[in-house]
CSV table of C-alpha atoms in Angstrom, one decimal:
chain,number,residue,atom,x,y,z
A,1080,MET,CA,34.5,51.0,-101.8
A,1081,ALA,CA,37.0,49.8,-99.3
A,1082,ARG,CA,36.9,53.5,-97.7
A,1083,SER,CA,33.3,53.0,-97.5
A,1084,LEU,CA,34.2,49.9,-95.0
A,1085,ALA,CA,36.7,51.1,-93.7
A,1086,SER,CA,34.8,54.1,-92.2
A,1087,ARG,CA,32.1,52.6,-91.5
A,1088,ARG,CA,34.1,50.1,-89.4
A,1089,SER,CA,35.7,53.4,-87.2
A,1090,SER,CA,32.6,54.9,-86.8
A,1091,HIS,CA,30.6,51.1,-85.2
A,1092,ARG,CA,34.5,51.1,-83.6
A,1093,LEU,CA,34.1,54.6,-81.8
A,1094,ALA,CA,30.4,53.9,-81.2
A,1095,ALA,CA,30.6,50.6,-79.6
A,1096,ASP,CA,33.2,52.6,-77.4
A,1097,ALA,CA,30.7,55.8,-76.6
A,1098,GLY,CA,29.2,53.4,-74.7
A,1099,LEU,CA,31.6,50.8,-73.4
A,1100,LEU,CA,32.0,55.0,-72.2
A,1101,VAL,CA,29.1,55.6,-70.7
A,1102,VAL,CA,29.1,52.3,-69.0
A,1103,ALA,CA,32.1,52.4,-67.3
A,1104,ALA,CA,30.8,55.6,-65.8
A,1105,ALA,CA,28.1,54.6,-63.9
A,1106,PHE,CA,30.3,51.4,-62.1
A,1107,VAL,CA,32.7,54.5,-61.4
A,1108,LEU,CA,31.3,57.8,-61.1
A,1109,PRO,CA,29.6,55.4,-58.1
A,1110,LEU,CA,32.5,54.8,-56.7
A,1111,VAL,CA,34.3,57.5,-56.6
A,1112,TRP,CA,31.6,59.6,-54.8
A,1113,VAL,CA,32.4,56.8,-51.9
A,1114,VAL,CA,36.6,58.0,-51.9
A,1115,LEU,CA,36.2,61.0,-52.0
A,1116,SER,CA,32.8,61.4,-49.4
A,1117,SER,CA,35.2,59.8,-47.0
A,1118,LEU,CA,37.4,62.0,-46.5
A,1119,ASP,CA,34.8,65.0,-46.6
A,1120,THR,CA,33.0,66.3,-43.4
A,1121,GLY,CA,30.6,68.0,-45.9
A,1122,ALA,CA,30.1,65.8,-48.0
A,1123,ASP,CA,26.5,65.1,-49.8
A,1124,LEU,CA,25.1,63.6,-52.9
A,1125,ARG,CA,27.6,65.6,-54.9
A,1126,VAL,CA,30.8,64.6,-56.8
A,1127,LYS,CA,33.3,67.2,-55.1
A,1128,VAL,CA,37.2,67.3,-54.5
A,1129,PRO,CA,36.9,68.0,-50.3
A,1130,ASP,CA,38.0,71.9,-49.0
A,1131,GLY,CA,40.5,69.4,-46.8
A,1132,ILE,CA,40.8,66.2,-46.7
A,1133,THR,CA,39.8,64.6,-43.3
A,1134,LEU,CA,40.3,60.9,-41.8
A,1135,ASP,CA,37.2,62.4,-39.5
A,1136,ASN,CA,35.2,60.3,-40.6
A,1137,PHE,CA,36.3,56.5,-39.9
A,1138,ASP,CA,37.5,57.5,-36.4
A,1139,ALA,CA,33.6,58.1,-36.8
A,1140,VAL,CA,32.4,54.9,-37.7
A,1141,LEU,CA,35.7,52.5,-36.9
A,1142,THR,CA,34.5,52.0,-32.8
A,1143,PRO,CA,33.0,48.3,-32.0
A,1144,GLU,CA,29.9,49.3,-31.4
A,1145,ILE,CA,29.6,50.8,-35.5
A,1146,THR,CA,31.9,48.5,-36.9
A,1147,PHE,CA,33.8,46.2,-35.4
A,1148,THR,CA,31.6,44.2,-33.5
A,1149,PRO,CA,28.9,44.3,-36.8
A,1150,LEU,CA,31.4,43.6,-39.4
A,1151,LEU,CA,32.7,40.4,-36.4
A,1152,ASN,CA,29.6,39.2,-36.2
A,1153,SER,CA,30.1,39.6,-40.5
A,1154,LEU,CA,32.4,37.1,-41.0
A,1155,LEU,CA,31.4,34.2,-38.0
A,1156,LEU,CA,27.3,34.0,-40.4
A,1157,CYS,CA,29.2,34.6,-43.7
A,1158,GLY,CA,32.2,32.5,-43.3
A,1159,GLY,CA,29.9,30.0,-41.6
A,1160,GLY,CA,27.7,29.2,-44.1
A,1161,THR,CA,30.1,29.8,-46.8
A,1162,ALA,CA,32.2,26.6,-45.4
A,1163,LEU,CA,28.8,24.7,-45.2
A,1164,THR,CA,27.8,25.9,-48.5
A,1165,VAL,CA,31.3,24.2,-50.2
A,1166,VAL,CA,30.9,21.6,-48.6
A,1167,CYS,CA,27.4,20.9,-49.1
A,1168,ALA,CA,27.7,21.9,-53.1
A,1169,ALA,CA,30.8,19.2,-54.0
A,1170,LEU,CA,29.3,16.5,-51.4
A,1171,ALA,CA,25.6,16.9,-53.6
A,1172,ALA,CA,27.8,17.6,-57.2
A,1173,TYR,CA,30.4,14.7,-57.0
A,1174,PRO,CA,27.4,11.8,-57.3
A,1175,LEU,CA,25.4,14.4,-60.2
A,1176,SER,CA,28.9,14.7,-62.3
A,1177,ARG,CA,30.0,10.9,-61.5
A,1178,PHE,CA,26.8,8.7,-61.6
A,1179,ARG,CA,24.0,9.0,-64.5
A,1180,SER,CA,20.7,8.5,-63.4
A,1181,ARG,CA,17.5,9.1,-65.0
A,1182,PHE,CA,17.0,11.5,-61.6
A,1183,ASN,CA,19.4,13.6,-62.8
A,1184,ARG,CA,18.1,15.7,-64.7
A,1185,PRO,CA,14.5,16.9,-62.7
A,1186,PHE,CA,16.8,17.3,-59.5
A,1187,LEU,CA,19.4,20.1,-61.5
A,1188,LEU,CA,15.9,21.8,-63.5
A,1189,THR,CA,14.2,21.7,-59.9
A,1190,ILE,CA,17.5,22.8,-58.8
A,1191,LEU,CA,17.7,26.1,-61.5
A,1192,PHE,CA,14.4,26.2,-60.0
A,1193,ALA,CA,14.9,26.8,-57.0
A,1194,THR,CA,17.8,30.2,-57.5
A,1195,SER,CA,14.5,31.9,-59.4
A,1196,LEU,CA,12.3,32.0,-56.0
A,1197,PRO,CA,12.4,35.5,-54.4
A,1198,ILE,CA,13.4,35.7,-50.6
A,1199,THR,CA,11.1,37.6,-49.7
A,1200,ALA,CA,9.0,34.8,-50.7
A,1201,ILE,CA,9.6,31.8,-48.8
A,1202,MET,CA,10.8,34.5,-45.6
A,1203,VAL,CA,7.4,34.1,-43.7
A,1204,PRO,CA,7.8,30.4,-43.4
A,1205,VAL,CA,11.1,30.5,-43.0
A,1206,TYR,CA,10.7,32.7,-40.3
A,1207,ALA,CA,7.2,30.7,-38.6
A,1208,LEU,CA,9.2,27.7,-38.6
A,1209,PHE,CA,12.5,29.2,-37.1
A,1210,VAL,CA,10.1,29.9,-34.0
A,1211,ARG,CA,8.9,26.2,-33.6
A,1212,VAL,CA,12.3,24.6,-34.1
A,1213,ASN,CA,13.6,27.9,-32.0
A,1214,LEU,CA,16.6,28.6,-33.9
A,1215,ILE,CA,15.6,32.8,-34.5
A,1216,ASP,CA,17.8,35.4,-33.4
A,1217,THR,CA,20.8,33.9,-33.5
A,1218,MET,CA,23.6,33.0,-35.3
A,1219,GLN,CA,23.7,28.6,-36.2
A,1220,GLY,CA,19.9,29.7,-37.8
A,1221,THR,CA,20.7,32.3,-39.9
A,1222,ILE,CA,23.6,30.7,-40.7
A,1223,PHE,CA,21.6,27.7,-42.0
A,1224,PHE,CA,19.7,29.8,-43.8
A,1225,PHE,CA,22.3,31.5,-45.9
A,1226,ALA,CA,23.4,28.1,-46.9
A,1227,ALA,CA,20.3,26.2,-47.1
A,1228,SER,CA,19.5,28.9,-49.8
A,1229,GLN,CA,23.1,29.8,-52.2
A,1230,LEU,CA,23.1,26.0,-51.7
A,1231,PRO,CA,21.2,25.7,-55.1
A,1232,PHE,CA,22.7,27.7,-57.5
A,1233,ALA,CA,26.8,26.6,-55.4
A,1234,ILE,CA,25.6,22.7,-56.5
A,1235,TRP,CA,25.6,24.2,-60.3
A,1236,LEU,CA,28.0,25.5,-60.5
A,1237,MET,CA,30.3,23.1,-58.4
A,1238,LYS,CA,29.4,19.9,-60.6
A,1239,ASN,CA,29.4,22.3,-63.7
A,1240,PHE,CA,33.7,22.6,-62.7
A,1241,MET,CA,33.3,19.0,-61.4
A,1242,ASP,CA,31.7,17.7,-65.0
A,1243,GLY,CA,35.9,19.5,-66.1
A,1244,VAL,CA,38.2,16.7,-64.5
A,1245,PRO,CA,38.6,13.6,-66.4
A,1246,LYS,CA,37.3,10.7,-64.1
A,1247,GLU,CA,39.7,8.6,-65.3
A,1248,LEU,CA,42.2,10.0,-62.9
A,1249,GLU,CA,39.9,9.3,-59.7
A,1250,GLU,CA,39.1,5.0,-61.4
A,1251,ALA,CA,43.5,5.3,-61.3
A,1252,ALA,CA,42.8,5.7,-57.2
A,1253,TRP,CA,40.1,3.6,-57.5
A,1254,THR,CA,42.2,1.3,-58.2
A,1255,ASP,CA,44.8,1.6,-56.2
A,1256,GLY,CA,42.3,1.0,-52.7
A,1257,ALA,CA,40.4,4.7,-52.4
A,1258,SER,CA,37.4,5.4,-52.0
A,1259,SER,CA,35.1,7.7,-53.7
A,1260,LEU,CA,35.3,10.4,-51.2
A,1261,GLN,CA,38.6,9.7,-50.8
A,1262,SER,CA,38.9,10.3,-55.0
A,1263,LEU,CA,36.4,13.1,-54.4
A,1264,VAL,CA,39.1,15.2,-51.8
A,1265,ARG,CA,42.0,14.4,-52.4
A,1266,ILE,CA,42.0,14.0,-57.0
A,1267,VAL,CA,38.6,15.7,-57.8
A,1268,LEU,CA,39.1,18.7,-55.4
A,1269,PRO,CA,42.4,19.8,-55.3
A,1270,LEU,CA,41.8,19.8,-59.7
A,1271,MET,CA,38.9,22.2,-59.6
A,1272,GLY,CA,40.5,24.9,-57.4
A,1273,PRO,CA,39.8,27.5,-59.7
A,1274,GLY,CA,36.1,25.8,-59.4
A,1275,VAL,CA,36.1,25.7,-55.4
A,1276,ALA,CA,37.3,28.9,-55.5
A,1277,VAL,CA,34.3,30.6,-57.6
A,1278,VAL,CA,31.8,28.8,-55.5
A,1279,THR,CA,33.9,30.6,-52.3
A,1280,VAL,CA,33.4,34.3,-53.6
A,1281,PHE,CA,30.5,34.4,-55.3
A,1282,SER,CA,28.1,32.3,-52.2
A,1283,PHE,CA,30.6,34.8,-49.6
A,1284,VAL,CA,29.4,38.0,-51.8
A,1285,MET,CA,26.3,36.8,-51.5
A,1286,MET,CA,25.7,36.7,-47.8
A,1287,TRP,CA,28.5,39.7,-47.0
A,1288,GLY,CA,25.5,41.8,-48.3
A,1289,ASN,CA,22.4,39.9,-47.4
A,1290,PHE,CA,20.6,42.5,-45.4
A,1291,PHE,CA,16.6,41.3,-46.1
A,1292,VAL,CA,17.9,37.8,-43.8
A,1293,PRO,CA,19.8,38.6,-40.8
A,1294,PHE,CA,17.1,41.3,-40.2
A,1295,MET,CA,14.6,39.6,-40.2
A,1296,LEU,CA,15.9,36.1,-38.7
A,1297,LEU,CA,18.2,38.0,-35.9
A,1298,LEU,CA,16.4,40.3,-33.4
A,1299,THR,CA,20.1,41.4,-30.4
A,1300,PRO,CA,21.6,43.9,-31.9
A,1301,ASP,CA,24.8,42.6,-31.3
A,1302,GLN,CA,24.0,39.8,-33.5
A,1303,MET,CA,23.4,42.5,-35.9
A,1304,PRO,CA,25.5,41.8,-38.3
A,1305,ALA,CA,26.9,45.0,-41.1
A,1306,SER,CA,25.1,44.8,-44.3
A,1307,VAL,CA,22.1,45.6,-41.2
A,1308,SER,CA,24.6,48.4,-38.7
A,1309,ILE,CA,24.6,50.5,-41.7
A,1310,ASN,CA,21.0,50.8,-41.8
A,1311,ASP,CA,21.9,53.1,-39.0
A,1312,PHE,CA,23.2,56.2,-40.6
A,1313,PHE,CA,20.2,56.3,-42.2
A,1314,GLY,CA,18.8,58.6,-39.6
A,1315,ASN,CA,14.6,60.9,-38.6
A,1316,ARG,CA,13.9,63.0,-41.4
A,1317,GLY,CA,15.7,61.9,-44.4
A,1318,MET,CA,18.4,63.2,-42.7
A,1319,VAL,CA,22.3,61.1,-43.4
A,1320,ALA,CA,25.7,61.7,-42.2
A,1321,TYR,CA,27.0,60.9,-45.6
A,1322,GLY,CA,30.4,60.8,-45.3
A,1323,GLN,CA,30.2,58.7,-42.5
A,1324,LEU,CA,28.0,56.4,-44.4
A,1325,ALA,CA,31.2,56.5,-46.8
A,1326,ALA,CA,33.4,55.2,-44.8
A,1327,PHE,CA,31.4,52.5,-42.9
A,1328,SER,CA,30.9,51.5,-47.4
A,1329,ILE,CA,34.7,51.6,-46.9
A,1330,VAL,CA,35.9,49.4,-44.7
A,1331,TYR,CA,32.6,47.1,-45.1
A,1332,SER,CA,34.0,46.0,-49.6
A,1333,THR,CA,37.8,45.0,-47.3
A,1334,PRO,CA,37.3,42.1,-46.3
A,1335,VAL,CA,35.0,40.4,-50.3
A,1336,ILE,CA,38.1,42.6,-51.6
A,1337,LEU,CA,40.4,40.5,-49.5
A,1338,LEU,CA,39.0,37.5,-49.9
A,1339,TYR,CA,38.9,38.0,-54.2
A,1340,VAL,CA,42.7,38.8,-53.8
A,1341,LEU,CA,44.0,35.5,-51.5
A,1342,ILE,CA,42.1,33.8,-53.9
A,1343,SER,CA,42.4,35.0,-57.6
A,1344,ARG,CA,45.4,33.4,-57.7
A,1345,ARG,CA,43.2,29.5,-58.8
A,1346,LEU,CA,40.8,32.0,-60.4
A,1347,GLY,CA,43.1,31.5,-63.3
A,1348,SER,CA,45.3,28.6,-63.0
A,1349,GLY,CA,43.1,26.2,-64.8
A,1350,PHE,CA,43.3,22.2,-64.2
A,1351,ALA,CA,46.8,22.5,-63.7
A,1352,LEU,CA,46.5,18.0,-64.2
A,1353,GLY,CA,44.2,17.6,-66.8
A,1354,GLY,CA,46.0,16.9,-69.1
A,1355,ALA,CA,47.5,14.3,-67.4
A,1356,VAL,CA,45.6,11.9,-68.8
A,1357,LYS,CA,45.6,12.6,-72.2
A,1358,GLY,CA,49.1,11.3,-74.4
């Protein structure tokens, strides 16, 4: 009986391991293709070791017109949109977390509903609005829309993290004469550093990979971000420069990886003063 139970557990474990390996392969193989193809001038859709390793693909794409200018545009758009999203989300989440009102739940449910709206469903009225207010083909208009599109989910995340900060610490600051804004900036936000980091990374990544919004709102080629300029590698009649596309993809992914590395320590730090009110 015991052997039969152990045998079943072993078979279940092997099945689970096999399933995880299949899922891992589904994620790893595209990454392997990108790395190998970026070093192969004759790259195609097959995953194969290049006959000779070369950096010609990187030399071809590392130019101001192909890479540097679009990457700078992406950094301006996504960096500005992320900063605006984090600031507005913190200011909106603070009263939702700290003050009780009968409107809190309806407001949060409305925010949750807003996160489910497909971006394509609202682009037509947004485009018409931007034309009317002269924000079409402007970097600031695209930044505003980036922030507005990410704000609902950012508020939801920020509010949940903010609920974990003890209110007693703020009450002590209020006793010393601090205002609500001062307690938010000097106490709440430093204690919820991992939450701010999560919102920052999530917002930046979602904006960084967004193709449709800048494609619709920006008209000047010199203002296009890298998420749109990558479409230039797909030529007419089905011709694709796979090697250059892979090299550009590696360069294009670098800022997101660097952002995660820079703030990864905040993601695992926890709430340092969370136990200050205990005991």
